[in-house]
Amino acid sequence: MLGKLIRHEWKETSKMGCLLLFVVVLITLFGWLAFRTPMWKSISNGNASFSWLDIFSVLTLMMYVMMLAGINYGITIYLGVRFYQTMYTDQGYLTHTLPVTKHQLLLSKILVSGLWIFFLMLSLYLSVFILGASMLSLFLPQGYSLASLWRELGLNFGELLELIGEEMDFNVIRWLVTLVVTTILSPFATVTILFGAISMGQLFSKHRVLAAILSYIGIMVAVSVLSSVFRSILMFSRITSAGSYLNNSLDSSIIINLLLAVGLYFVSWHVTSNRLNMQ
């Protein structure tokens, strides 16, 4: 049954997810075109000039940044609203009459929502990388292509990692592995925390949407404070290198978010199992 729930949830959310992915592709194209204006080429040649066309270039890049932020927050808001509507409003009556457990319901929504955030996050990273590479290509020496730069970086990547590790006194490979694990787990932890905050809002008799929003804000503030406190402790502990500080900061961030996600998952399960009162 879990597989059927996942397929249904994926089908229901795919329109919005694909639309946002298309928007990422579109704004990336416009951002790339913005770097094709004469202003950027003249800056790279050390002879800056400015025209009306360049105004649109700058405005396009500003729009690009705002759209990236909008997409990031937009998918989160959409998934949160959908979870609320399909679990705690009149639409939820059909959901809760399905012959499935509450764990299966929650897992299907967390897995699908987490995957959409993950895919959109990767698309945003790729978009920023493409625009960064496009800008970098303008400032390369004459006759030196971007492909040549990537080739040299690839050949010397191992030495570069070793040099960074020696300079900062930490295990770069371990840090990269931890970063990859964090990148994979973070979207699922994010939606679990979001759904938990929405479920906490259902414990109030009135103004449940407002209570859910305030719960989410409170949770985010608490996480920020805990992370800051832990980083402060690290700074005054016996950590002797920037590398060790980075490793421990990343580890603590993963632990805090995973523990919080697990706790709020059971909050959602408790509310849907024992405190369900749909409006």
CSV table of C-alpha atoms in Angstrom, one decimal:
chain,number,residue,atom,x,y,z
A,1,MET,CA,0.0,0.0,0.0
A,2,LEU,CA,2.9,2.4,0.7
A,3,GLY,CA,3.9,2.1,-2.9
A,4,LYS,CA,0.5,3.1,-4.1
A,5,LEU,CA,0.4,6.0,-1.7
A,6,ILE,CA,3.8,7.2,-3.0
A,7,ARG,CA,2.7,6.9,-6.7
A,8,HIS,CA,-0.6,8.8,-5.9
A,9,GLU,CA,1.3,11.6,-4.0
A,10,TRP,CA,3.9,11.9,-6.7
A,11,LYS,CA,1.2,12.2,-9.4
A,12,GLU,CA,-0.7,14.9,-7.4
A,13,THR,CA,2.4,17.0,-6.8
A,14,SER,CA,4.1,16.5,-10.1
A,15,LYS,CA,2.4,19.4,-11.9
A,16,MET,CA,3.7,22.0,-9.4
A,17,GLY,CA,7.1,20.3,-9.2
A,18,CYS,CA,7.6,20.2,-12.9
A,19,LEU,CA,6.4,23.8,-13.3
A,20,LEU,CA,9.0,25.0,-10.8
A,21,LEU,CA,11.7,23.0,-12.5
A,22,PHE,CA,10.7,24.6,-15.8
A,23,VAL,CA,10.9,28.0,-14.2
A,24,VAL,CA,14.4,27.2,-13.0
A,25,VAL,CA,15.4,26.3,-16.6
A,26,LEU,CA,13.8,29.5,-17.9
A,27,ILE,CA,15.4,31.9,-15.5
A,28,THR,CA,18.8,30.1,-15.9
A,29,LEU,CA,18.5,30.8,-19.7
A,30,PHE,CA,17.6,34.5,-19.1
A,31,GLY,CA,20.5,34.7,-16.6
A,32,TRP,CA,22.9,33.3,-19.1
A,33,LEU,CA,21.7,35.7,-21.8
A,34,ALA,CA,22.2,38.6,-19.3
A,35,PHE,CA,26.0,37.8,-19.3
A,36,ARG,CA,26.1,38.1,-23.1
A,37,THR,CA,25.6,41.9,-23.1
A,38,PRO,CA,28.4,44.2,-24.1
A,39,MET,CA,28.9,45.5,-20.5
A,40,TRP,CA,30.3,42.2,-19.2
A,41,LYS,CA,32.6,41.8,-22.1
A,42,SER,CA,33.9,45.3,-21.8
A,43,ILE,CA,34.5,44.8,-18.0
A,44,SER,CA,36.5,41.6,-18.7
A,45,ASN,CA,38.6,43.6,-21.2
A,46,GLY,CA,39.3,46.3,-18.6
A,47,ASN,CA,37.4,48.9,-20.7
A,48,ALA,CA,34.0,49.2,-19.0
A,49,SER,CA,31.1,50.7,-20.9
A,50,PHE,CA,27.4,51.0,-20.1
A,51,SER,CA,24.3,51.1,-22.3
A,52,TRP,CA,20.6,50.9,-21.9
A,53,LEU,CA,20.8,47.2,-22.8
A,54,ASP,CA,23.0,46.6,-19.8
A,55,ILE,CA,20.2,48.0,-17.5
A,56,PHE,CA,18.1,45.1,-18.6
A,57,SER,CA,21.0,42.8,-18.0
A,58,VAL,CA,21.4,44.0,-14.4
A,59,LEU,CA,17.6,43.9,-13.8
A,60,THR,CA,17.5,40.3,-15.2
A,61,LEU,CA,20.2,39.2,-12.8
A,62,MET,CA,18.3,40.8,-9.9
A,63,MET,CA,15.1,39.0,-11.0
A,64,TYR,CA,17.1,35.8,-11.2
A,65,VAL,CA,18.2,36.0,-7.6
A,66,MET,CA,14.7,36.9,-6.4
A,67,MET,CA,13.2,34.0,-8.4
A,68,LEU,CA,15.7,31.5,-7.0
A,69,ALA,CA,14.6,32.6,-3.5
A,70,GLY,CA,10.9,32.5,-4.5
A,71,ILE,CA,11.2,29.0,-5.9
A,72,ASN,CA,13.0,27.8,-2.7
A,73,TYR,CA,10.3,29.2,-0.4
A,74,GLY,CA,7.5,28.5,-2.9
A,75,ILE,CA,7.9,24.7,-3.0
A,76,THR,CA,8.1,24.7,0.9
A,77,ILE,CA,4.9,26.7,1.2
A,78,TYR,CA,3.1,24.6,-1.5
A,79,LEU,CA,4.0,21.3,0.2
A,80,GLY,CA,3.0,22.6,3.6
A,81,VAL,CA,-0.4,23.8,2.4
A,82,ARG,CA,-1.0,20.5,0.6
A,83,PHE,CA,-0.1,18.5,3.7
A,84,TYR,CA,-2.5,20.7,5.8
A,85,GLN,CA,-5.4,20.4,3.2
A,86,THR,CA,-5.1,16.7,2.7
A,87,MET,CA,-4.6,15.8,6.4
A,88,TYR,CA,-6.5,18.3,8.5
A,89,THR,CA,-9.3,19.8,6.4
A,90,ASP,CA,-12.4,18.4,4.8
A,91,GLN,CA,-10.3,16.9,2.1
A,92,GLY,CA,-8.6,14.8,4.8
A,93,TYR,CA,-11.7,12.7,5.5
A,94,LEU,CA,-11.1,10.6,2.4
A,95,THR,CA,-7.4,10.4,3.2
A,96,HIS,CA,-8.0,9.0,6.7
A,97,THR,CA,-10.6,6.4,5.5
A,98,LEU,CA,-8.0,4.6,3.4
A,99,PRO,CA,-7.0,1.1,4.6
A,100,VAL,CA,-3.5,2.2,5.5
A,101,THR,CA,-1.7,3.1,8.7
A,102,LYS,CA,-0.8,6.6,9.8
A,103,HIS,CA,2.9,5.7,9.4
A,104,GLN,CA,2.3,4.9,5.8
A,105,LEU,CA,0.4,8.1,5.2
A,106,LEU,CA,3.1,10.2,6.8
A,107,LEU,CA,6.0,8.3,5.1
A,108,SER,CA,4.4,8.7,1.6
A,109,LYS,CA,4.1,12.4,2.0
A,110,ILE,CA,7.5,12.9,3.6
A,111,LEU,CA,9.3,10.8,0.9
A,112,VAL,CA,7.6,12.5,-2.1
A,113,SER,CA,7.8,16.0,-0.7
A,114,GLY,CA,11.5,15.4,0.3
A,115,LEU,CA,12.3,14.2,-3.2
A,116,TRP,CA,10.7,17.3,-4.8
A,117,ILE,CA,12.7,19.6,-2.5
A,118,PHE,CA,15.9,17.5,-3.3
A,119,PHE,CA,15.3,17.8,-7.1
A,120,LEU,CA,14.6,21.5,-7.0
A,121,MET,CA,17.6,22.1,-4.7
A,122,LEU,CA,19.9,20.2,-7.2
A,123,SER,CA,18.4,22.3,-10.1
A,124,LEU,CA,19.1,25.5,-8.2
A,125,TYR,CA,22.7,24.5,-7.5
A,126,LEU,CA,23.1,23.5,-11.1
A,127,SER,CA,21.6,26.9,-12.2
A,128,VAL,CA,24.0,28.9,-10.0
A,129,PHE,CA,26.9,26.8,-11.3
A,130,ILE,CA,26.0,27.4,-14.9
A,131,LEU,CA,25.7,31.2,-14.4
A,132,GLY,CA,29.0,31.2,-12.3
A,133,ALA,CA,30.8,29.3,-15.1
A,134,SER,CA,29.3,31.7,-17.7
A,135,MET,CA,30.6,34.7,-15.8
A,136,LEU,CA,34.0,33.1,-15.2
A,137,SER,CA,34.4,32.4,-18.9
A,138,LEU,CA,34.3,36.2,-19.6
A,139,PHE,CA,37.4,36.8,-17.4
A,140,LEU,CA,39.6,33.9,-18.7
A,141,PRO,CA,42.7,34.9,-20.7
A,142,GLN,CA,42.5,35.1,-24.4
A,143,GLY,CA,42.7,31.7,-26.0
A,144,TYR,CA,42.0,29.9,-22.7
A,145,SER,CA,38.7,28.1,-22.7
A,146,LEU,CA,36.4,27.1,-19.9
A,147,ALA,CA,36.9,23.4,-20.9
A,148,SER,CA,40.7,23.8,-20.4
A,149,LEU,CA,40.1,25.2,-16.9
A,150,TRP,CA,37.9,22.2,-15.9
A,151,ARG,CA,40.4,19.8,-17.4
A,152,GLU,CA,43.2,21.3,-15.3
A,153,LEU,CA,41.1,21.3,-12.2
A,154,GLY,CA,40.1,17.7,-12.8
A,155,LEU,CA,43.8,16.6,-13.2
A,156,ASN,CA,44.8,18.5,-10.1
A,157,PHE,CA,41.7,17.9,-8.0
A,158,GLY,CA,43.4,15.3,-5.7
A,159,GLU,CA,46.3,17.6,-5.1
A,160,LEU,CA,44.0,20.5,-4.4
A,161,LEU,CA,42.0,18.5,-1.8
A,162,GLU,CA,45.3,17.4,-0.2
A,163,LEU,CA,46.5,21.0,0.0
A,164,ILE,CA,43.3,22.2,1.5
A,165,GLY,CA,43.4,19.4,4.1
A,166,GLU,CA,47.0,20.3,5.0
A,167,GLU,CA,46.3,24.0,5.3
A,168,MET,CA,43.1,23.6,7.4
A,169,ASP,CA,44.3,20.5,9.2
A,170,PHE,CA,41.2,18.3,8.6
A,171,ASN,CA,40.1,15.3,6.5
A,172,VAL,CA,38.6,16.8,3.3
A,173,ILE,CA,37.2,13.5,2.1
A,174,ARG,CA,35.3,13.0,5.4
A,175,TRP,CA,34.0,16.5,5.2
A,176,LEU,CA,32.8,16.0,1.6
A,177,VAL,CA,31.1,12.7,2.4
A,178,THR,CA,29.4,14.3,5.4
A,179,LEU,CA,28.3,17.2,3.1
A,180,VAL,CA,26.8,14.8,0.6
A,181,VAL,CA,24.9,12.9,3.3
A,182,THR,CA,23.6,16.2,4.7
A,183,THR,CA,22.5,17.3,1.2
A,184,ILE,CA,20.6,14.0,0.7
A,185,LEU,CA,19.0,13.9,4.2
A,186,SER,CA,18.3,17.6,4.6
A,187,PRO,CA,15.2,17.8,2.3
A,188,PHE,CA,13.5,15.0,4.1
A,189,ALA,CA,14.3,16.4,7.5
A,190,THR,CA,13.0,19.8,6.3
A,191,VAL,CA,9.6,18.5,5.3
A,192,THR,CA,9.3,16.3,8.4
A,193,ILE,CA,9.9,19.4,10.6
A,194,LEU,CA,7.5,21.4,8.5
A,195,PHE,CA,4.8,18.8,8.8
A,196,GLY,CA,5.4,18.4,12.5
A,197,ALA,CA,4.9,22.2,13.0
A,198,ILE,CA,1.6,22.0,11.0
A,199,SER,CA,0.5,19.1,13.2
A,200,MET,CA,1.4,21.0,16.4
A,201,GLY,CA,-0.9,23.7,15.2
A,202,GLN,CA,-3.8,21.2,15.2
A,203,LEU,CA,-3.5,20.9,19.0
A,204,PHE,CA,-5.0,24.4,19.3
A,205,SER,CA,-8.8,24.8,19.4
A,206,LYS,CA,-8.8,28.0,17.3
A,207,HIS,CA,-6.6,29.7,14.7
A,208,ARG,CA,-4.8,26.5,13.9
A,209,VAL,CA,-3.1,27.8,10.7
A,210,LEU,CA,-1.7,30.8,12.6
A,211,ALA,CA,-0.6,28.4,15.4
A,212,ALA,CA,1.1,26.2,12.9
A,213,ILE,CA,3.0,29.1,11.3
A,214,LEU,CA,4.1,30.4,14.8
A,215,SER,CA,5.1,26.8,15.7
A,216,TYR,CA,7.3,26.6,12.6
A,217,ILE,CA,8.9,30.0,13.3
A,218,GLY,CA,9.5,29.0,16.9
A,219,ILE,CA,11.1,25.7,15.9
A,220,MET,CA,13.4,27.5,13.4
A,221,VAL,CA,14.4,30.1,16.0
A,222,ALA,CA,15.1,27.3,18.6
A,223,VAL,CA,17.3,25.4,16.0
A,224,SER,CA,19.2,28.6,15.2
A,225,VAL,CA,19.8,29.3,18.9
A,226,LEU,CA,20.9,25.8,19.6
A,227,SER,CA,23.3,25.8,16.6
A,228,SER,CA,24.7,29.1,17.7
A,229,VAL,CA,25.3,27.9,21.2
A,230,PHE,CA,27.0,24.7,20.0
A,231,ARG,CA,29.2,26.7,17.6
A,232,SER,CA,30.2,29.0,20.5
A,233,ILE,CA,31.0,26.0,22.6
A,234,LEU,CA,33.2,24.7,19.8
A,235,MET,CA,35.0,28.0,19.5
A,236,PHE,CA,36.0,28.0,23.2
A,237,SER,CA,36.8,24.2,23.3
A,238,ARG,CA,40.1,22.5,22.5
A,239,ILE,CA,39.5,22.6,18.8
A,240,THR,CA,42.8,23.8,17.3
A,241,SER,CA,42.0,24.2,13.6
A,242,ALA,CA,39.4,25.6,11.3
A,243,GLY,CA,39.0,22.2,9.7
A,244,SER,CA,38.0,20.6,13.0
A,245,TYR,CA,35.6,23.4,13.6
A,246,LEU,CA,34.0,22.9,10.2
A,247,ASN,CA,33.7,19.1,10.7
A,248,ASN,CA,32.1,19.5,14.2
A,249,SER,CA,29.8,22.3,13.1
A,250,LEU,CA,28.5,20.2,10.2
A,251,ASP,CA,28.1,17.1,12.4
A,252,SER,CA,26.2,19.0,15.0
A,253,SER,CA,23.9,20.5,12.4
A,254,ILE,CA,23.1,17.1,11.1
A,255,ILE,CA,22.4,15.6,14.6
A,256,ILE,CA,20.2,18.5,15.7
A,257,ASN,CA,18.1,18.4,12.6
A,258,LEU,CA,17.7,14.7,12.5
A,259,LEU,CA,16.8,14.5,16.2
A,260,LEU,CA,14.3,17.3,15.7
A,261,ALA,CA,12.9,15.6,12.6
A,262,VAL,CA,12.4,12.3,14.4
A,263,GLY,CA,10.7,14.0,17.3
A,264,LEU,CA,8.4,16.0,15.1
A,265,TYR,CA,7.6,12.9,13.0
A,266,PHE,CA,6.1,11.3,16.1
A,267,VAL,CA,4.3,14.5,16.9
A,268,SER,CA,2.6,14.2,13.5
A,269,TRP,CA,1.9,10.6,14.1
A,270,HIS,CA,0.4,11.3,17.5
A,271,VAL,CA,-1.9,14.1,16.2
A,272,THR,CA,-3.1,12.0,13.2
A,273,SER,CA,-3.7,8.9,15.4
A,274,ASN,CA,-5.1,10.4,18.6
A,275,ARG,CA,-5.9,14.1,18.3
A,276,LEU,CA,-7.4,14.3,14.8
A,277,ASN,CA,-10.0,17.0,14.7
A,278,MET,CA,-10.5,18.2,11.1
A,279,GLN,CA,-12.1,21.5,10.2
